[in-house]
PDB file of C-alpha atoms in Angstrom:
ATOM      1  CA  MET A1080      15.514  18.756-103.811  1.00  0.00           C
ATOM      2  CA  ALA A1081      11.826  19.500-103.231  1.00  0.00           C
ATOM      3  CA  LYS A1082      11.939  21.927-106.122  1.00  0.00           C
ATOM      4  CA  ALA A1083      13.449  19.254-108.373  1.00  0.00           C
ATOM      5  CA  ALA A1084      10.719  16.796-107.365  1.00  0.00           C
ATOM      6  CA  ALA A1085       8.050  19.382-108.103  1.00  0.00           C
ATOM      7  CA  GLU A1086       9.589  20.038-111.514  1.00  0.00           C
ATOM      8  CA  SER A1087       9.617  16.308-112.303  1.00  0.00           C
ATOM      9  CA  GLU A1088       5.915  16.034-111.437  1.00  0.00           C
ATOM     10  CA  ARG A1089       4.974  19.088-113.466  1.00  0.00           C
ATOM     11  CA  MET A1090       2.773  18.495-116.494  1.00  0.00           C
ATOM     12  CA  ASP A1091       3.214  20.518-119.680  1.00  0.00           C
ATOM     13  CA  LEU A1092       0.358  19.530-121.976  1.00  0.00           C
ATOM     14  CA  THR A1093      -0.833  21.123-125.176  1.00  0.00           C
ATOM     15  CA  ILE A1094      -4.589  21.385-125.549  1.00  0.00           C
ATOM     16  CA  ASP A1095      -4.689  18.228-127.691  1.00  0.00           C
ATOM     17  CA  GLU A1096      -2.632  16.329-125.109  1.00  0.00           C
ATOM     18  CA  LEU A1097      -4.914  17.610-122.348  1.00  0.00           C
ATOM     19  CA  ALA A1098      -7.900  16.382-124.354  1.00  0.00           C
ATOM     20  CA  ARG A1099      -6.383  12.892-124.620  1.00  0.00           C
ATOM     21  CA  GLU A1100      -5.441  12.872-120.928  1.00  0.00           C
ATOM     22  CA  THR A1101      -8.933  13.787-119.726  1.00  0.00           C
ATOM     23  CA  GLY A1102     -11.186  12.426-122.466  1.00  0.00           C
ATOM     24  CA  MET A1103     -12.668  15.893-123.009  1.00  0.00           C
ATOM     25  CA  THR A1104     -12.615  17.388-126.488  1.00  0.00           C
ATOM     26  CA  ALA A1105     -10.393  20.385-127.207  1.00  0.00           C
ATOM     27  CA  ARG A1106     -13.520  22.271-128.220  1.00  0.00           C
ATOM     28  CA  ASN A1107     -15.129  21.712-124.810  1.00  0.00           C
ATOM     29  CA  ILE A1108     -11.893  22.653-123.054  1.00  0.00           C
ATOM     30  CA  ARG A1109     -11.907  25.985-124.879  1.00  0.00           C
ATOM     31  CA  ALA A1110     -15.600  26.470-124.074  1.00  0.00           C
ATOM     32  CA  HIS A1111     -14.970  25.822-120.368  1.00  0.00           C
ATOM     33  CA  GLN A1112     -12.086  28.286-120.476  1.00  0.00           C
ATOM     34  CA  SER A1113     -14.300  30.976-121.985  1.00  0.00           C
ATOM     35  CA  ARG A1114     -16.841  30.430-119.179  1.00  0.00           C
ATOM     36  CA  GLY A1115     -14.137  30.775-116.553  1.00  0.00           C
ATOM     37  CA  LEU A1116     -14.389  27.147-115.467  1.00  0.00           C
ATOM     38  CA  LEU A1117     -10.721  26.576-116.304  1.00  0.00           C
ATOM     39  CA  PRO A1118      -7.769  28.884-115.640  1.00  0.00           C
ATOM     40  CA  PRO A1119      -5.880  30.046-118.735  1.00  0.00           C
ATOM     41  CA  PRO A1120      -2.865  28.021-119.874  1.00  0.00           C
ATOM     42  CA  GLU A1121       0.710  29.174-119.485  1.00  0.00           C
ATOM     43  CA  VAL A1122       1.741  30.587-122.856  1.00  0.00           C
ATOM     44  CA  ARG A1123       5.298  29.948-124.003  1.00  0.00           C
ATOM     45  CA  SER A1124       6.501  30.588-127.552  1.00  0.00           C
ATOM     46  CA  ARG A1125       2.887  31.249-128.600  1.00  0.00           C
ATOM     47  CA  THR A1126       1.789  27.795-127.391  1.00  0.00           C
ATOM     48  CA  GLY A1127      -0.513  27.286-124.402  1.00  0.00           C
ATOM     49  CA  TYR A1128       0.545  24.650-121.882  1.00  0.00           C
ATOM     50  CA  TYR A1129      -1.749  23.071-119.325  1.00  0.00           C
ATOM     51  CA  GLY A1130      -0.762  21.507-116.020  1.00  0.00           C
ATOM     52  CA  THR A1131      -1.948  19.289-113.202  1.00  0.00           C
ATOM     53  CA  GLU A1132      -4.419  21.906-111.961  1.00  0.00           C
ATOM     54  CA  HIS A1133      -6.184  21.839-115.339  1.00  0.00           C
ATOM     55  CA  VAL A1134      -6.418  18.031-115.333  1.00  0.00           C
ATOM     56  CA  THR A1135      -7.779  18.081-111.772  1.00  0.00           C
ATOM     57  CA  ARG A1136     -10.319  20.791-112.577  1.00  0.00           C
ATOM     58  CA  ILE A1137     -11.570  19.017-115.717  1.00  0.00           C
ATOM     59  CA  ARG A1138     -12.027  15.767-113.797  1.00  0.00           C
ATOM     60  CA  LEU A1139     -13.892  17.672-111.109  1.00  0.00           C
ATOM     61  CA  ILE A1140     -16.202  19.136-113.757  1.00  0.00           C
ATOM     62  CA  GLN A1141     -16.749  15.694-115.301  1.00  0.00           C
ATOM     63  CA  ASP A1142     -17.542  14.152-111.917  1.00  0.00           C
ATOM     64  CA  MET A1143     -19.954  16.955-111.050  1.00  0.00           C
ATOM     65  CA  GLN A1144     -21.721  16.525-114.386  1.00  0.00           C
ATOM     66  CA  GLY A1145     -22.009  12.822-113.589  1.00  0.00           C
ATOM     67  CA  GLN A1146     -23.718  13.738-110.309  1.00  0.00           C
ATOM     68  CA  GLY A1147     -26.328  15.818-112.151  1.00  0.00           C
ATOM     69  CA  PHE A1148     -24.877  19.332-111.976  1.00  0.00           C
ATOM     70  CA  ASN A1149     -25.299  21.368-115.165  1.00  0.00           C
ATOM     71  CA  LEU A1150     -22.582  23.761-116.337  1.00  0.00           C
ATOM     72  CA  LYS A1151     -24.305  26.815-114.875  1.00  0.00           C
ATOM     73  CA  SER A1152     -24.456  25.177-111.444  1.00  0.00           C
ATOM     74  CA  ILE A1153     -20.847  24.014-111.737  1.00  0.00           C
ATOM     75  CA  GLU A1154     -19.803  27.555-112.615  1.00  0.00           C
ATOM     76  CA  ARG A1155     -21.510  28.902-109.494  1.00  0.00           C
ATOM     77  CA  LEU A1156     -19.900  26.273-107.273  1.00  0.00           C
ATOM     78  CA  LEU A1157     -16.421  26.760-108.693  1.00  0.00           C
ATOM     79  CA  HIS A1158     -16.646  30.534-108.417  1.00  0.00           C
ATOM     80  CA  LEU A1159     -17.763  30.168-104.808  1.00  0.00           C
ATOM     81  CA  GLY A1160     -14.815  27.874-104.190  1.00  0.00           C
ATOM     82  CA  SER A1161     -12.327  30.238-105.790  1.00  0.00           C
ATOM     83  CA  ALA A1162     -13.488  33.003-103.470  1.00  0.00           C
ATOM     84  CA  GLY A1163     -12.314  31.097-100.412  1.00  0.00           C
ATOM     85  CA  GLY A1164      -8.850  30.349 -99.170  1.00  0.00           C
ATOM     86  CA  ALA A1165      -6.784  27.594-100.749  1.00  0.00           C
ATOM     87  CA  GLU A1166      -7.422  25.099 -97.945  1.00  0.00           C
ATOM     88  CA  GLN A1167     -11.179  25.726 -97.844  1.00  0.00           C
ATOM     89  CA  THR A1168     -11.384  25.530-101.630  1.00  0.00           C
ATOM     90  CA  LEU A1169      -9.548  22.199-101.689  1.00  0.00           C
ATOM     91  CA  GLN A1170     -11.804  20.762 -98.977  1.00  0.00           C
ATOM     92  CA  PHE A1171     -14.896  21.930-100.847  1.00  0.00           C
ATOM     93  CA  GLU A1172     -13.723  20.406-104.137  1.00  0.00           C
ATOM     94  CA  ARG A1173     -12.960  17.111-102.377  1.00  0.00           C
ATOM     95  CA  LEU A1174     -16.485  17.115-100.969  1.00  0.00           C
ATOM     96  CA  LEU A1175     -17.917  17.683-104.447  1.00  0.00           C
ATOM     97  CA  LEU A1176     -15.899  14.729-105.742  1.00  0.00           C
ATOM     98  CA  GLN A1177     -17.205  12.330-103.106  1.00  0.00           C
ATOM     99  CA  PRO A1178     -19.779   9.934-104.560  1.00  0.00           C
ATOM    100  CA  PHE A1179     -23.215   9.936-102.962  1.00  0.00           C
ATOM    101  CA  GLY A1180     -23.062   6.177-102.517  1.00  0.00           C
ATOM    102  CA  THR A1181     -20.414   3.928-100.990  1.00  0.00           C
ATOM    103  CA  GLU A1182     -20.638   1.226-103.663  1.00  0.00           C
ATOM    104  CA  GLN A1183     -17.428   0.591-105.576  1.00  0.00           C
ATOM    105  CA  PRO A1184     -17.351  -0.497-109.252  1.00  0.00           C
ATOM    106  CA  GLU A1185     -16.130  -4.012-109.973  1.00  0.00           C
ATOM    107  CA  ALA A1186     -14.408  -5.527-112.982  1.00  0.00           C
ATOM    108  CA  VAL A1187     -15.919  -8.744-114.353  1.00  0.00           C
ATOM    109  CA  ALA A1188     -14.550 -11.128-116.949  1.00  0.00           C
ATOM    110  CA  GLN A1189     -16.570 -12.712-119.728  1.00  0.00           C
ATOM    111  CA  GLU A1190     -16.915 -16.002-117.844  1.00  0.00           C
ATOM    112  CA  GLU A1191     -18.513 -14.319-114.828  1.00  0.00           C
ATOM    113  CA  LEU A1192     -20.702 -12.135-117.005  1.00  0.00           C
ATOM    114  CA  GLY A1193     -21.969 -15.291-118.666  1.00  0.00           C
ATOM    115  CA  GLU A1194     -23.811 -16.190-115.449  1.00  0.00           C
ATOM    116  CA  THR A1195     -26.212 -13.353-116.219  1.00  0.00           C
ATOM    117  CA  PHE A1196     -25.893 -12.750-119.957  1.00  0.00           C
ATOM    118  CA  GLY A1197     -25.708 -16.366-121.097  1.00  0.00           C
ATOM    119  CA  ASP A1198     -22.924 -18.629-122.294  1.00  0.00           C
ATOM    120  CA  PRO A1199     -22.126 -17.757-125.011  1.00  0.00           C
ATOM    121  CA  LEU A1200     -22.873 -14.108-124.251  1.00  0.00           C
ATOM    122  CA  ASP A1201     -25.973 -12.600-125.779  1.00  0.00           C
ATOM    123  CA  ARG A1202     -24.217  -9.728-127.540  1.00  0.00           C
ATOM    124  CA  LYS A1203     -27.427  -7.767-128.100  1.00  0.00           C
ATOM    125  CA  LEU A1204     -28.189  -7.754-124.383  1.00  0.00           C
ATOM    126  CA  VAL A1205     -24.583  -6.867-123.532  1.00  0.00           C
ATOM    127  CA  ALA A1206     -24.801  -3.960-125.988  1.00  0.00           C
ATOM    128  CA  LYS A1207     -28.032  -2.790-124.352  1.00  0.00           C
ATOM    129  CA  ALA A1208     -26.453  -3.018-120.895  1.00  0.00           C
ATOM    130  CA  GLU A1209     -23.548  -0.920-122.173  1.00  0.00           C
ATOM    131  CA  ARG A1210     -25.930   1.617-123.694  1.00  0.00           C
ATOM    132  CA  ILE A1211     -27.807   2.182-120.430  1.00  0.00           C
ATOM    133  CA  GLY A1212     -24.587   2.347-118.408  1.00  0.00           C
ATOM    134  CA  ALA A1213     -24.947  -0.966-116.574  1.00  0.00           C
ATOM    135  CA  LEU A1214     -21.697  -2.206-118.141  1.00  0.00           C
ATOM    136  CA  ARG A1215     -18.599  -0.394-119.388  1.00  0.00           C
ATOM    137  CA  PRO A1216     -16.106  -2.252-121.594  1.00  0.00           C
ATOM    138  CA  ILE A1217     -12.584  -1.663-120.278  1.00  0.00           C
ATOM    139  CA  GLY A1218     -10.623  -4.303-122.168  1.00  0.00           C
ATOM    140  CA  GLU A1219     -10.833  -7.445-124.250  1.00  0.00           C
ATOM    141  CA  GLY A1220     -13.410  -9.631-122.513  1.00  0.00           C
ATOM    142  CA  ILE A1221     -13.504  -7.405-119.391  1.00  0.00           C
ATOM    143  CA  TRP A1222     -16.219  -5.000-118.248  1.00  0.00           C
ATOM    144  CA  GLU A1223     -16.575  -2.570-115.381  1.00  0.00           C
ATOM    145  CA  VAL A1224     -19.824  -2.836-113.449  1.00  0.00           C
ATOM    146  CA  PRO A1225     -20.589   0.611-111.949  1.00  0.00           C
ATOM    147  CA  SER A1226     -23.173  -0.901-109.583  1.00  0.00           C
ATOM    148  CA  PRO A1227     -22.546  -4.543-108.603  1.00  0.00           C
ATOM    149  CA  THR A1228     -25.776  -4.386-106.588  1.00  0.00           C
ATOM    150  CA  LEU A1229     -27.834  -3.735-109.722  1.00  0.00           C
ATOM    151  CA  LEU A1230     -26.067  -6.556-111.557  1.00  0.00           C
ATOM    152  CA  ARG A1231     -26.820  -8.949-108.695  1.00  0.00           C
ATOM    153  CA  ALA A1232     -30.444  -7.797-108.738  1.00  0.00           C
ATOM    154  CA  SER A1233     -30.619  -8.556-112.469  1.00  0.00           C
ATOM    155  CA  ARG A1234     -29.167 -12.013-111.823  1.00  0.00           C
ATOM    156  CA  GLU A1235     -31.775 -12.665-109.124  1.00  0.00           C
ATOM    157  CA  LEU A1236     -34.580 -11.550-111.435  1.00  0.00           C
ATOM    158  CA  VAL A1237     -33.332 -13.945-114.113  1.00  0.00           C
ATOM    159  CA  ALA A1238     -33.261 -16.731-111.501  1.00  0.00           C
ATOM    160  CA  LEU A1239     -36.934 -15.984-110.811  1.00  0.00           C
ATOM    161  CA  GLY A1240     -37.722 -16.626-114.459  1.00  0.00           C
ATOM    162  CA  ILE A1241     -37.798 -13.024-115.648  1.00  0.00           C
ATOM    163  CA  PRO A1242     -36.102 -12.532-119.042  1.00  0.00           C
ATOM    164  CA  LEU A1243     -32.926 -10.487-118.794  1.00  0.00           C
ATOM    165  CA  GLU A1244     -34.227  -8.165-121.510  1.00  0.00           C
ATOM    166  CA  HIS A1245     -37.136  -7.230-119.234  1.00  0.00           C
ATOM    167  CA  ALA A1246     -34.837  -6.802-116.232  1.00  0.00           C
ATOM    168  CA  LEU A1247     -32.623  -4.440-118.238  1.00  0.00           C
ATOM    169  CA  ALA A1248     -35.678  -2.455-119.312  1.00  0.00           C
ATOM    170  CA  VAL A1249     -36.602  -2.004-115.649  1.00  0.00           C
ATOM    171  CA  GLY A1250     -33.014  -0.972-114.908  1.00  0.00           C
ATOM    172  CA  GLU A1251     -33.152   1.600-117.685  1.00  0.00           C
ATOM    173  CA  SER A1252     -36.397   2.985-116.283  1.00  0.00           C
ATOM    174  CA  ILE A1253     -34.908   3.165-112.780  1.00  0.00           C
ATOM    175  CA  THR A1254     -31.907   5.093-114.102  1.00  0.00           C
ATOM    176  CA  LYS A1255     -34.143   7.493-116.010  1.00  0.00           C
ATOM    177  CA  HIS A1256     -36.330   8.299-113.015  1.00  0.00           C
ATOM    178  CA  THR A1257     -33.536   8.468-110.447  1.00  0.00           C
ATOM    179  CA  THR A1258     -31.626  10.803-112.776  1.00  0.00           C
ATOM    180  CA  ALA A1259     -34.637  13.121-112.772  1.00  0.00           C
ATOM    181  CA  ILE A1260     -34.802  12.922-108.971  1.00  0.00           C
ATOM    182  CA  ALA A1261     -31.085  13.694-108.666  1.00  0.00           C
ATOM    183  CA  ARG A1262     -31.492  16.753-110.870  1.00  0.00           C
ATOM    184  CA  GLU A1263     -34.327  17.990-108.677  1.00  0.00           C
ATOM    185  CA  PHE A1264     -32.154  17.727-105.562  1.00  0.00           C
ATOM    186  CA  VAL A1265     -29.306  19.505-107.348  1.00  0.00           C
ATOM    187  CA  ARG A1266     -31.705  22.244-108.454  1.00  0.00           C
ATOM    188  CA  LEU A1267     -32.908  22.657-104.867  1.00  0.00           C
ATOM    189  CA  PHE A1268     -29.332  22.864-103.591  1.00  0.00           C
ATOM    190  CA  VAL A1269     -28.287  25.476-106.143  1.00  0.00           C
ATOM    191  CA  LYS A1270     -31.435  27.626-106.033  1.00  0.00           C
ATOM    192  CA  ASP A1271     -32.376  27.475-102.356  1.00  0.00           C
ATOM    193  CA  VAL A1272     -29.009  26.917-100.659  1.00  0.00           C
ATOM    194  CA  LEU A1273     -26.111  27.949-102.864  1.00  0.00           C
ATOM    195  CA  ASP A1274     -27.534  31.116-104.453  1.00  0.00           C
ATOM    196  CA  PRO A1275     -28.593  32.707-101.122  1.00  0.00           C
ATOM    197  CA  ILE A1276     -25.139  31.926 -99.705  1.00  0.00           C
ATOM    198  CA  ARG A1277     -23.429  33.505-102.711  1.00  0.00           C
ATOM    199  CA  GLU A1278     -25.637  36.580-102.530  1.00  0.00           C
ATOM    200  CA  GLY A1279     -25.250  36.966 -98.765  1.00  0.00           C
ATOM    201  CA  SER A1280     -22.798  39.076 -96.824  1.00  0.00           C
ATOM    202  CA  GLU A1281     -20.819  36.274 -95.172  1.00  0.00           C
ATOM    203  CA  PRO A1282     -17.028  36.330 -95.628  1.00  0.00           C
ATOM    204  CA  SER A1283     -15.996  34.055 -98.509  1.00  0.00           C
ATOM    205  CA  ASP A1284     -14.361  31.384 -96.324  1.00  0.00           C
ATOM    206  CA  LYS A1285     -17.423  31.176 -94.076  1.00  0.00           C
ATOM    207  CA  ALA A1286     -19.760  31.058 -97.078  1.00  0.00           C
ATOM    208  CA  LEU A1287     -17.740  28.187 -98.506  1.00  0.00           C
ATOM    209  CA  ALA A1288     -17.932  26.284 -95.217  1.00  0.00           C
ATOM    210  CA  THR A1289     -21.705  26.870 -95.076  1.00  0.00           C
ATOM    211  CA  ALA A1290     -22.152  25.529 -98.615  1.00  0.00           C
ATOM    212  CA  ALA A1291     -19.983  22.490 -97.866  1.00  0.00           C
ATOM    213  CA  GLU A1292     -21.973  21.703 -94.723  1.00  0.00           C
ATOM    214  CA  ALA A1293     -25.257  22.005 -96.625  1.00  0.00           C
ATOM    215  CA  LEU A1294     -24.045  19.676 -99.374  1.00  0.00           C
ATOM    216  CA  GLU A1295     -22.820  17.132 -96.839  1.00  0.00           C
ATOM    217  CA  ARG A1296     -26.203  17.144 -95.102  1.00  0.00           C
ATOM    218  CA  LEU A1297     -28.004  16.824 -98.443  1.00  0.00           C
ATOM    219  CA  ARG A1298     -26.353  13.482 -99.238  1.00  0.00           C
ATOM    220  CA  PRO A1299     -28.116  11.294 -96.628  1.00  0.00           C
ATOM    221  CA  LEU A1300     -31.329  13.334 -96.863  1.00  0.00           C
ATOM    222  CA  ALA A1301     -31.633  12.668-100.596  1.00  0.00           C
ATOM    223  CA  SER A1302     -31.117   8.920-100.176  1.00  0.00           C
ATOM    224  CA  GLU A1303     -33.500   8.683 -97.217  1.00  0.00           C
ATOM    225  CA  ALA A1304     -36.224  10.616 -99.034  1.00  0.00           C
ATOM    226  CA  VAL A1305     -35.999   8.412-102.132  1.00  0.00           C
ATOM    227  CA  LEU A1306     -36.046   5.176-100.108  1.00  0.00           C
ATOM    228  CA  ALA A1307     -38.993   6.316 -97.982  1.00  0.00           C
ATOM    229  CA  SER A1308     -41.000   7.417-101.005  1.00  0.00           C
ATOM    230  CA  PHE A1309     -40.235   4.230-102.936  1.00  0.00           C
ATOM    231  CA  GLY A1310     -41.330   2.067-100.007  1.00  0.00           C
ATOM    232  CA  GLN A1311     -44.712   3.781 -99.860  1.00  0.00           C
ATOM    233  CA  VAL A1312     -45.249   3.783-103.618  1.00  0.00           C
ATOM    234  CA  MET A1313     -44.195   0.139-103.992  1.00  0.00           C
ATOM    235  CA  THR A1314     -46.557  -0.979-101.226  1.00  0.00           C
ATOM    236  CA  ALA A1315     -49.461   0.894-102.808  1.00  0.00           C
ATOM    237  CA  ALA A1316     -48.669  -0.496-106.275  1.00  0.00           C
ATOM    238  CA  VAL A1317     -48.565  -4.096-104.998  1.00  0.00           C
ATOM    239  CA  GLU A1318     -51.832  -3.649-103.104  1.00  0.00           C
ATOM    240  CA  ARG A1319     -53.582  -2.217-106.172  1.00  0.00           C
ATOM    241  CA  GLN A1320     -52.332  -4.987-108.429  1.00  0.00           C
ATOM    242  CA  MET A1321     -53.263  -7.742-105.967  1.00  0.00           C
ATOM    243  CA  ALA A1322     -56.741  -6.272-105.531  1.00  0.00           C
ATOM    244  CA  LYS A1323     -57.107  -6.245-109.309  1.00  0.00           C
ATOM    245  CA  GLU A1324     -55.908  -9.841-109.687  1.00  0.00           C
ATOM    246  CA  LEU A1325     -58.008 -11.213-106.824  1.00  0.00           C
ATOM    247  CA  GLY A1326     -61.048  -9.012-107.233  1.00  0.00           C
TER     248      GLY A1326
END
């Protein structure tokens, strides 16, 4: 019975079907395969078939790229994971998939979006918000808001009399700079934590646990460092501007 259930859940996807399922192009799937990021498909009658493990691995790669890991770093992490036991590897991959923040995306309808983007909607501003990733269209008249906090901040800025276009420009700048910061933390993790672990003499399972612990500790440290630095920089910027205005 268990075997029958497993068979019913089994996925047999051609490369084009896998591309549609994951949103990754067939060309990129082949490229990831050649780098060893994806296991080879099961070949039957000269056709390669991909399964659940391929879908899961591709989504892991996509999520890691979204967190700032480049393909070389992802390759190192996945190879480290594959060196451990199945349970340790699964735990490590789950840790990699965890978002750094606890904020959950929200879906908003056109009526609610109108509170910020005008009624009727200013389509140019909506398009700009989509371009910078503040909004993601998911249906007719429905958008996903990746960060409700940022949308609320934009609404508050508009309430203070700041044009939404200017608020979005600030949001775009924030995203640009925080992306650079995230990449720096990822670079530190890979170069100064992951590479020494990989090159060390620890057994693979222990090395995997060490890397997972380091990544888990990095999460709050990165957020705390950014918040502390921003507080200092913001205070100094306000003081300089006020001295200029009043002096």
